[in-house]
mmCIF file of C-alpha atoms and ligand atoms in Angstrom:
data_model
loop_
_atom_site.group_PDB
_atom_site.id
_atom_site.type_symbol
_atom_site.label_atom_id
_atom_site.label_comp_id
_atom_site.label_asym_id
_atom_site.label_seq_id
_atom_site.Cartn_x
_atom_site.Cartn_y
_atom_site.Cartn_z
ATOM 1 C CA MET A 127 94.987 117.065 -28.810
ATOM 2 C CA GLN A 128 97.487 114.424 -29.968
ATOM 3 C CA GLU A 129 100.281 116.940 -29.645
ATOM 4 C CA LYS A 130 99.173 117.834 -26.074
ATOM 5 C CA ILE A 131 99.159 114.166 -25.010
ATOM 6 C CA LYS A 132 102.584 113.575 -26.516
ATOM 7 C CA ASN A 133 103.970 116.441 -24.511
ATOM 8 C CA LEU A 134 102.363 115.046 -21.434
ATOM 9 C CA ILE A 135 103.931 111.630 -22.099
ATOM 10 C CA HIS A 136 107.283 113.430 -22.365
ATOM 11 C CA ASP A 137 106.701 115.238 -18.994
ATOM 12 C CA VAL A 138 105.651 112.024 -17.317
ATOM 13 C CA GLU A 139 108.840 110.187 -18.511
ATOM 14 C CA GLY A 140 111.064 112.974 -17.268
ATOM 15 C CA PHE A 141 109.452 113.237 -13.894
ATOM 16 C CA ILE A 142 111.639 112.321 -10.859
ATOM 17 C CA PRO A 143 110.165 113.094 -7.504
ATOM 18 C CA SER A 144 112.484 113.387 -4.489
ATOM 19 C CA THR A 145 109.913 113.532 -1.801
ATOM 20 C CA GLU A 146 106.522 111.769 -1.085
ATOM 21 C CA GLU A 147 104.782 115.170 -1.419
ATOM 22 C CA GLN A 148 105.999 115.694 -4.938
ATOM 23 C CA LEU A 149 104.809 112.169 -5.840
ATOM 24 C CA GLU A 150 101.371 112.910 -4.338
ATOM 25 C CA GLU A 151 101.118 116.076 -6.443
ATOM 26 C CA PHE A 152 101.951 113.923 -9.483
ATOM 27 C CA ARG A 153 99.145 111.545 -8.555
ATOM 28 C CA LEU A 154 96.593 114.239 -8.154
ATOM 29 C CA LYS A 155 97.689 115.965 -11.388
ATOM 30 C CA TYR A 156 97.469 112.881 -13.566
ATOM 31 C CA LEU A 157 95.659 109.973 -11.970
ATOM 32 C CA SER A 158 92.944 111.369 -9.616
ATOM 33 C CA LYS A 159 89.260 111.684 -10.628
ATOM 34 C CA LYS A 160 89.812 115.318 -11.281
ATOM 35 C CA GLY A 161 93.125 114.803 -12.918
ATOM 36 C CA ILE A 162 94.280 115.273 -16.438
ATOM 37 C CA LEU A 163 93.654 111.730 -17.565
ATOM 38 C CA SER A 164 90.007 111.761 -16.585
ATOM 39 C CA ASP A 165 89.587 115.110 -18.485
ATOM 40 C CA LEU A 166 91.322 113.740 -21.578
ATOM 41 C CA PHE A 167 89.163 110.577 -21.641
ATOM 42 C CA LEU A 168 86.136 112.789 -21.432
ATOM 43 C CA GLU A 169 87.409 114.977 -24.255
ATOM 44 C CA MET A 170 88.166 111.919 -26.365
ATOM 45 C CA LYS A 171 84.339 110.970 -26.335
ATOM 46 C CA GLU A 172 83.691 114.016 -28.514
ATOM 47 C CA ALA A 173 86.251 112.982 -31.120
ATOM 48 C CA SER A 174 85.301 111.256 -34.410
ATOM 49 C CA PRO A 175 85.485 107.465 -34.605
ATOM 50 C CA GLU A 176 88.798 107.568 -36.558
ATOM 51 C CA GLN A 177 90.374 110.065 -34.281
ATOM 52 C CA LYS A 178 89.214 107.967 -31.263
ATOM 53 C CA LYS A 179 91.257 105.087 -32.373
ATOM 54 C CA ASP A 180 94.561 107.039 -32.447
ATOM 55 C CA LEU A 181 93.707 109.126 -29.465
ATOM 56 C CA GLY A 182 92.769 106.015 -27.418
ATOM 57 C CA LYS A 183 96.115 104.443 -28.204
ATOM 58 C CA ILE A 184 98.337 107.293 -27.035
ATOM 59 C CA LEU A 185 95.978 108.195 -24.160
ATOM 60 C CA ASN A 186 96.395 104.635 -22.848
ATOM 61 C CA GLU A 187 100.124 105.038 -23.285
ATOM 62 C CA LEU A 188 100.031 108.143 -21.132
ATOM 63 C CA LYS A 189 97.859 106.417 -18.506
ATOM 64 C CA ASN A 190 100.168 103.361 -18.301
ATOM 65 C CA LYS A 191 103.290 105.447 -18.070
ATOM 66 C CA ALA A 192 101.846 107.699 -15.371
ATOM 67 C CA GLU A 193 100.638 104.661 -13.283
ATOM 68 C CA GLU A 194 103.989 102.854 -13.682
ATOM 69 C CA LYS A 195 105.929 106.027 -12.636
ATOM 70 C CA TYR A 196 103.735 106.458 -9.658
ATOM 71 C CA ALA A 197 104.008 102.816 -8.575
ATOM 72 C CA SER A 198 107.739 102.599 -8.874
ATOM 73 C CA PHE A 199 108.437 105.809 -6.929
ATOM 74 C CA LYS A 200 105.875 105.040 -4.234
ATOM 75 C CA GLU A 201 107.790 101.847 -3.228
ATOM 76 C CA SER A 202 111.302 103.493 -3.289
ATOM 77 C CA LEU A 203 110.225 106.536 -1.471
ATOM 78 C CA GLU A 204 108.452 104.559 1.226
ATOM 79 C CA GLY A 205 111.510 102.359 1.580
ATOM 80 C CA SER A 206 113.772 105.274 2.210
ATOM 81 C CA LYS A 207 111.423 106.607 4.789
ATOM 82 C CA LEU A 208 111.723 103.183 6.569
ATOM 83 C CA GLU A 209 115.508 103.372 6.682
ATOM 84 C CA VAL A 210 115.373 106.845 8.157
ATOM 85 C CA ALA A 211 112.884 105.661 10.801
ATOM 86 C CA THR A 212 115.166 102.862 12.099
ATOM 87 C CA ASP A 213 117.997 105.322 12.411
ATOM 88 C CA MET A 214 120.516 102.796 11.197
ATOM 89 C CA ASP A 215 123.876 103.892 9.786
ATOM 90 C CA LEU A 216 125.073 100.856 7.812
ATOM 91 C CA THR A 217 128.378 102.518 7.109
ATOM 92 C CA LEU A 218 129.376 102.558 10.874
ATOM 93 C CA PRO A 219 132.095 99.944 11.783
ATOM 94 C CA SER A 220 130.784 97.101 13.900
ATOM 95 C CA SER A 221 131.452 96.835 17.614
ATOM 96 C CA SER A 222 134.994 95.625 18.168
ATOM 97 C CA TYR A 223 134.353 94.138 21.664
ATOM 98 C CA LEU A 224 134.001 90.355 21.219
ATOM 99 C CA GLY A 225 133.584 89.253 24.851
ATOM 100 C CA SER A 226 136.172 87.267 26.768
ATOM 101 C CA ARG A 227 136.715 83.880 28.231
ATOM 102 C CA HIS A 228 136.111 83.426 31.938
ATOM 103 C CA PRO A 229 139.513 83.305 33.766
ATOM 104 C CA ILE A 230 138.571 79.817 35.141
ATOM 105 C CA SER A 231 138.271 78.643 31.525
ATOM 106 C CA ILE A 232 141.516 80.257 30.504
ATOM 107 C CA VAL A 233 143.412 78.584 33.304
ATOM 108 C CA ARG A 234 141.598 75.237 32.794
ATOM 109 C CA ASN A 235 142.642 75.260 29.170
ATOM 110 C CA GLU A 236 146.263 76.157 30.104
ATOM 111 C CA ILE A 237 146.480 73.261 32.555
ATOM 112 C CA VAL A 238 144.999 70.803 30.034
ATOM 113 C CA GLU A 239 147.499 72.034 27.473
ATOM 114 C CA ILE A 240 150.495 71.688 29.801
ATOM 115 C CA PHE A 241 149.613 68.068 30.681
ATOM 116 C CA SER A 242 148.639 67.168 27.017
ATOM 117 C CA ARG A 243 152.161 68.021 26.048
ATOM 118 C CA ILE A 244 153.437 65.091 28.137
ATOM 119 C CA GLY A 245 150.811 62.645 26.933
ATOM 120 C CA PHE A 246 147.847 63.069 29.328
ATOM 121 C CA THR A 247 144.341 62.712 27.843
ATOM 122 C CA VAL A 248 141.263 64.443 29.098
ATOM 123 C CA SER A 249 138.446 62.492 30.630
ATOM 124 C CA GLU A 250 135.130 63.695 31.890
ATOM 125 C CA GLY A 251 132.252 62.249 33.922
ATOM 126 C CA PRO A 252 128.900 63.021 35.674
ATOM 127 C CA GLU A 253 128.539 65.737 38.211
ATOM 128 C CA ILE A 254 125.915 63.688 40.076
ATOM 129 C CA GLU A 255 127.720 60.586 41.421
ATOM 130 C CA ASP A 256 127.009 57.460 43.420
ATOM 131 C CA ASP A 257 128.765 56.585 46.654
ATOM 132 C CA TRP A 258 130.925 53.982 44.947
ATOM 133 C CA HIS A 259 132.596 56.369 42.566
ATOM 134 C CA ASN A 260 132.949 59.336 44.789
ATOM 135 C CA PHE A 261 133.918 57.451 48.053
ATOM 136 C CA SER A 262 133.910 53.625 48.390
ATOM 137 C CA ALA A 263 136.098 52.761 45.434
ATOM 138 C CA LEU A 264 138.487 55.393 46.597
ATOM 139 C CA ASN A 265 139.097 53.580 49.824
ATOM 140 C CA PHE A 266 136.737 55.688 52.041
ATOM 141 C CA PRO A 267 135.381 53.117 54.306
ATOM 142 C CA GLU A 268 131.705 53.550 55.305
ATOM 143 C CA GLU A 269 131.205 55.724 58.376
ATOM 144 C CA HIS A 270 134.971 56.587 58.253
ATOM 145 C CA PRO A 271 135.627 60.115 59.417
ATOM 146 C CA ALA A 272 137.692 60.832 56.202
ATOM 147 C CA ARG A 273 134.274 61.370 54.546
ATOM 148 C CA ASP A 274 133.718 64.350 56.692
ATOM 149 C CA MET A 275 136.761 65.983 54.960
ATOM 150 C CA GLN A 276 134.476 66.547 52.043
ATOM 151 C CA ASP A 277 131.224 68.117 53.130
ATOM 152 C CA THR A 278 128.888 66.451 50.751
ATOM 153 C CA PHE A 279 125.644 67.543 49.132
ATOM 154 C CA PHE A 280 123.350 64.609 49.063
ATOM 155 C CA ILE A 281 120.475 64.441 46.497
ATOM 156 C CA GLN A 282 116.912 63.801 47.563
ATOM 157 C CA LYS A 283 117.924 62.431 50.956
ATOM 158 C CA ASP A 284 119.384 59.361 49.208
ATOM 159 C CA PRO A 285 122.768 58.672 50.904
ATOM 160 C CA ASP A 286 123.864 56.838 47.707
ATOM 161 C CA ILE A 287 123.565 59.791 45.357
ATOM 162 C CA ALA A 288 125.551 62.983 45.790
ATOM 163 C CA LEU A 289 127.124 65.874 43.881
ATOM 164 C CA ARG A 290 130.633 64.782 43.351
ATOM 165 C CA THR A 291 133.063 66.309 45.816
ATOM 166 C CA HIS A 292 136.051 65.893 43.619
ATOM 167 C CA THR A 293 136.915 64.599 40.099
ATOM 168 C CA SER A 294 138.651 61.594 41.453
ATOM 169 C CA SER A 295 135.317 59.965 40.774
ATOM 170 C CA VAL A 296 136.025 60.326 37.009
ATOM 171 C CA GLN A 297 139.372 58.503 37.460
ATOM 172 C CA VAL A 298 137.524 55.533 39.078
ATOM 173 C CA ARG A 299 135.362 55.352 35.986
ATOM 174 C CA VAL A 300 138.456 55.521 33.737
ATOM 175 C CA MET A 301 140.262 52.694 35.735
ATOM 176 C CA GLU A 302 137.120 50.556 35.616
ATOM 177 C CA SER A 303 136.819 50.859 31.824
ATOM 178 C CA SER A 304 140.420 50.618 30.682
ATOM 179 C CA GLN A 305 143.687 48.879 31.585
ATOM 180 C CA PRO A 306 147.142 50.610 32.074
ATOM 181 C CA PRO A 307 148.960 52.367 30.690
ATOM 182 C CA ILE A 308 146.664 55.207 31.832
ATOM 183 C CA ARG A 309 147.625 58.882 31.746
ATOM 184 C CA THR A 310 144.717 61.251 32.043
ATOM 185 C CA ILE A 311 143.452 64.427 33.646
ATOM 186 C CA SER A 312 139.842 65.136 34.707
ATOM 187 C CA PRO A 313 138.806 68.807 34.743
ATOM 188 C CA GLY A 314 135.362 69.594 36.045
ATOM 189 C CA ARG A 315 133.005 71.252 38.490
ATOM 190 C CA VAL A 316 132.811 69.896 42.082
ATOM 191 C CA PHE A 317 130.515 70.643 45.005
ATOM 192 C CA ARG A 318 131.061 70.903 48.762
ATOM 193 C CA ASN A 319 128.706 72.080 51.445
ATOM 194 C CA GLU A 320 130.812 74.890 52.676
ATOM 195 C CA ALA A 321 129.926 78.409 53.742
ATOM 196 C CA ILE A 322 130.826 80.946 50.995
ATOM 197 C CA SER A 323 133.646 83.247 51.912
ATOM 198 C CA ALA A 324 136.710 84.851 50.216
ATOM 199 C CA ARG A 325 138.545 81.583 50.612
ATOM 200 C CA ALA A 326 135.883 78.952 50.069
ATOM 201 C CA HIS A 327 132.888 78.302 47.845
ATOM 202 C CA CYS A 328 130.298 75.554 47.533
ATOM 203 C CA ILE A 329 131.049 75.111 43.782
ATOM 204 C CA PHE A 330 134.528 75.138 42.427
ATOM 205 C CA HIS A 331 136.622 73.562 39.704
ATOM 206 C CA GLN A 332 139.341 70.921 39.869
ATOM 207 C CA VAL A 333 141.756 69.211 37.641
ATOM 208 C CA GLU A 334 142.754 65.805 38.882
ATOM 209 C CA GLY A 335 145.478 63.698 37.238
ATOM 210 C CA LEU A 336 146.192 59.938 37.121
ATOM 211 C CA CYS A 337 149.076 57.975 35.773
ATOM 212 C CA ILE A 338 149.259 54.146 36.051
ATOM 213 C CA ASP A 339 151.732 51.858 34.408
ATOM 214 C CA GLU A 340 154.470 49.371 35.434
ATOM 215 C CA ASP A 341 157.266 50.898 37.442
ATOM 216 C CA ILE A 342 155.703 54.250 38.142
ATOM 217 C CA SER A 343 157.424 55.731 41.274
ATOM 218 C CA PHE A 344 157.147 58.708 43.496
ATOM 219 C CA ALA A 345 160.045 60.220 41.537
ATOM 220 C CA ASP A 346 157.824 60.275 38.457
ATOM 221 C CA LEU A 347 155.136 62.106 40.490
ATOM 222 C CA LYS A 348 157.546 64.671 41.643
ATOM 223 C CA GLN A 349 159.186 65.290 38.227
ATOM 224 C CA THR A 350 155.682 65.525 36.581
ATOM 225 C CA LEU A 351 154.548 68.116 39.184
ATOM 226 C CA LEU A 352 157.751 70.099 38.914
ATOM 227 C CA TYR A 353 157.296 70.304 35.126
ATOM 228 C CA PHE A 354 153.754 71.489 35.648
ATOM 229 C CA ALA A 355 154.745 74.110 38.261
ATOM 230 C CA ARG A 356 157.465 75.582 36.007
ATOM 231 C CA GLU A 357 155.181 75.623 32.872
ATOM 232 C CA MET A 358 152.413 77.300 34.835
ATOM 233 C CA PHE A 359 154.252 79.782 37.057
ATOM 234 C CA GLY A 360 157.615 80.275 35.437
ATOM 235 C CA GLU A 361 160.958 78.546 35.137
ATOM 236 C CA ASP A 362 162.320 79.587 38.493
ATOM 237 C CA THR A 363 159.397 78.127 40.472
ATOM 238 C CA LYS A 364 160.396 75.605 43.164
ATOM 239 C CA ILE A 365 158.289 72.829 44.644
ATOM 240 C CA ARG A 366 158.056 71.276 48.002
ATOM 241 C CA LEU A 367 156.212 68.175 49.089
ATOM 242 C CA ARG A 368 154.886 67.764 52.664
ATOM 243 C CA PRO A 369 153.466 64.519 54.032
ATOM 244 C CA SER A 370 149.671 64.418 54.246
ATOM 245 C CA TYR A 371 146.737 62.077 54.261
ATOM 246 C CA PHE A 372 144.165 60.989 51.584
ATOM 247 C CA PRO A 373 142.333 57.625 51.873
ATOM 248 C CA PHE A 374 143.125 56.858 48.182
ATOM 249 C CA THR A 375 146.849 57.573 48.080
ATOM 250 C CA GLU A 376 149.784 56.179 50.106
ATOM 251 C CA PRO A 377 152.124 57.832 50.690
ATOM 252 C CA SER A 378 150.243 61.150 50.306
ATOM 253 C CA ALA A 379 151.561 64.679 50.134
ATOM 254 C CA GLU A 380 150.623 68.377 49.828
ATOM 255 C CA MET A 381 152.521 70.269 47.237
ATOM 256 C CA ASP A 382 153.683 73.883 47.750
ATOM 257 C CA ILE A 383 155.280 76.108 45.262
ATOM 258 C CA SER A 384 157.589 78.974 45.932
ATOM 259 C CA CYS A 385 155.392 82.116 46.426
ATOM 260 C CA THR A 386 154.472 83.615 43.014
ATOM 261 C CA LEU A 387 154.583 87.115 44.423
ATOM 262 C CA CYS A 388 157.795 87.343 46.440
ATOM 263 C CA GLY A 389 159.579 84.318 44.865
ATOM 264 C CA GLY A 390 160.168 82.732 48.245
ATOM 265 C CA LYS A 391 161.503 85.726 50.216
ATOM 266 C CA GLY A 392 158.356 86.084 52.286
ATOM 267 C CA CYS A 393 155.308 88.416 51.890
ATOM 268 C CA ASN A 394 151.780 88.730 53.115
ATOM 269 C CA ILE A 395 150.360 86.471 50.308
ATOM 270 C CA CYS A 396 152.553 83.483 51.529
ATOM 271 C CA LYS A 397 152.201 84.605 55.145
ATOM 272 C CA TYR A 398 155.997 85.217 55.225
ATOM 273 C CA THR A 399 156.767 81.460 54.706
ATOM 274 C CA GLY A 400 157.860 81.795 51.058
ATOM 275 C CA TRP A 401 155.547 78.926 50.061
ATOM 276 C CA THR A 402 151.915 78.407 48.870
ATOM 277 C CA GLU A 403 149.991 75.226 48.820
ATOM 278 C CA ILE A 404 148.560 74.285 45.388
ATOM 279 C CA MET A 405 147.564 70.656 45.425
ATOM 280 C CA GLY A 406 147.240 67.214 46.997
ATOM 281 C CA CYS A 407 148.993 64.116 45.494
ATOM 282 C CA GLY A 408 150.337 60.707 46.207
ATOM 283 C CA MET A 409 150.855 57.145 45.068
ATOM 284 C CA VAL A 410 147.545 55.421 44.247
ATOM 285 C CA ASP A 411 146.630 53.115 47.154
ATOM 286 C CA PRO A 412 146.774 49.402 46.037
ATOM 287 C CA ASN A 413 143.189 49.031 47.368
ATOM 288 C CA VAL A 414 141.906 51.544 44.840
ATOM 289 C CA LEU A 415 143.636 49.672 42.030
ATOM 290 C CA LYS A 416 142.065 46.429 43.253
ATOM 291 C CA ASN A 417 138.586 48.024 43.464
ATOM 292 C CA CYS A 418 138.881 49.099 39.861
ATOM 293 C CA HIS A 419 140.084 45.701 38.600
ATOM 294 C CA ILE A 420 143.752 46.745 38.098
ATOM 295 C CA ASN A 421 146.376 44.367 39.403
ATOM 296 C CA PRO A 422 148.453 46.212 42.041
ATOM 297 C CA LEU A 423 151.159 43.459 41.838
ATOM 298 C CA ILE A 424 151.898 44.495 38.213
ATOM 299 C CA TYR A 425 150.951 48.195 38.272
ATOM 300 C CA THR A 426 151.578 51.316 40.356
ATOM 301 C CA GLY A 427 150.450 54.855 39.792
ATOM 302 C CA PHE A 428 150.383 58.307 41.019
ATOM 303 C CA ALA A 429 147.491 60.813 41.372
ATOM 304 C CA PHE A 430 147.102 64.539 42.109
ATOM 305 C CA GLY A 431 144.367 67.085 42.329
ATOM 306 C CA MET A 432 144.232 70.784 42.292
ATOM 307 C CA GLY A 433 141.582 73.613 42.419
ATOM 308 C CA ILE A 434 141.495 75.775 39.401
ATOM 309 C CA GLU A 435 140.210 78.757 41.356
ATOM 310 C CA ARG A 436 143.345 78.587 43.559
ATOM 311 C CA ILE A 437 145.726 78.337 40.616
ATOM 312 C CA THR A 438 143.954 81.314 39.015
ATOM 313 C CA MET A 439 144.155 83.305 42.227
ATOM 314 C CA LEU A 440 147.922 82.864 42.327
ATOM 315 C CA LYS A 441 148.423 83.424 38.637
ATOM 316 C CA TYR A 442 146.439 86.717 38.484
ATOM 317 C CA GLN A 443 146.692 87.831 42.078
ATOM 318 C CA ILE A 444 143.014 87.595 42.769
ATOM 319 C CA ASN A 445 142.224 87.722 46.523
ATOM 320 C CA ASP A 446 138.562 86.813 46.741
ATOM 321 C CA LEU A 447 137.052 83.611 45.371
ATOM 322 C CA ARG A 448 133.529 85.009 45.132
ATOM 323 C CA ILE A 449 134.461 87.298 42.274
ATOM 324 C CA TYR A 450 134.595 84.323 39.894
ATOM 325 C CA PHE A 451 130.909 83.868 40.209
ATOM 326 C CA GLU A 452 129.649 87.461 40.281
ATOM 327 C CA ASN A 453 129.836 88.032 36.539
ATOM 328 C CA ASP A 454 131.041 91.573 37.025
ATOM 329 C CA ILE A 455 131.788 92.753 33.517
ATOM 330 C CA ARG A 456 134.699 94.939 34.695
ATOM 331 C CA PHE A 457 136.441 91.957 36.188
ATOM 332 C CA LEU A 458 135.799 89.684 33.113
ATOM 333 C CA ARG A 459 136.889 92.259 30.553
ATOM 334 C CA GLN A 460 140.373 92.232 31.922
ATOM 335 C CA PHE A 461 140.718 88.783 30.433
ATOM 336 C CA SER A 462 139.700 89.706 26.900
ATOM 337 C CA GLY A 463 141.984 88.436 24.217
ATOM 338 C CA MET A 464 143.187 85.476 26.250
ATOM 339 C CA ILE A 465 142.448 81.953 25.270
HETATM 340 N N1 LIG B 549 140.745 64.354 45.478
HETATM 341 C C1 LIG B 549 141.510 65.192 46.425
HETATM 342 C C2 LIG B 549 140.624 66.374 46.861
HETATM 343 O O1 LIG B 549 139.710 66.713 46.220
HETATM 344 C C3 LIG B 549 142.785 65.737 45.800
HETATM 345 C C4 LIG B 549 143.830 64.623 45.521
HETATM 346 C C5 LIG B 549 143.784 63.881 44.364
HETATM 347 C C6 LIG B 549 144.722 64.222 46.501
HETATM 348 C C7 LIG B 549 144.668 62.891 44.116
HETATM 349 C C8 LIG B 549 145.617 63.254 46.305
HETATM 350 C C9 LIG B 549 145.566 62.626 45.035
HETATM 351 O O2 LIG B 549 140.957 67.005 47.794
#
């Protein structure tokens, strides 16, 4: 009997199942109630007391080995079944599409970068503003028709609180909290109560700029904007300033650049004029400086403001504003890889 058990131990040690069925056969053969081990334990009862001692020892060895074998393969075979069930191939390379930045963010970053190269810092402020920062400090008198230029969204019927209509409000905050020299740009979301169309939206993005110091002149404004236009749209870009009106600047101007598509020859994008408008600008009105506790007898400054959507349209020849907000993956994917 001893010999028989030793052979069985040998068999158990060499057993390697490759399927769950084989493992189950093993269990039935050795460990079940009608299996070999039960029979052998019964047989052992008939042996003499001395034999029992030795038999018991190797029989227990066989039992432990069979149980260990069963337990270890049960786990690994079940684990492999799980992997098959999830249908995962861990050797496959991962997806190479990482998403892309929104074109508005790409152009915003580019504008910030261009101005930061000539010493402009970035300042931000709240999207919900009070009348003072959005209008009054900027020389919009109460009830003045200039306020109608900016169709305002008011909040909770409170005429003092509104969604900012431009980021000039941030510049008021900067002037109130610091003294010149000031050179800063304020990128951000702005809101106007306009009907949505290919050319207008009720939410859009602006970058406004402000430079205040002693002896700042209109020539500084013009040179700064020429630098910007060339960096943004290419070396050959020309600029043109046309007189305009804003309550917070005097004199005020609109800036045009030579058409990005035809280079100034005339095409349907520039309506055959050779020019496209990109921003408003001017010398900061002395009243605005006074309102923000800056002495207009010592300091002068210039300001400008542009819509990022418009700059992006010109740069990437996009002809409908609404596409920026539709999240159409086919549109957005064209900008992948850009920062
Ligand atoms: N704040 C103006 C607007 O939103 C733009 C502007 C800024 C014009 C600075 C002149 C000077 O329309």
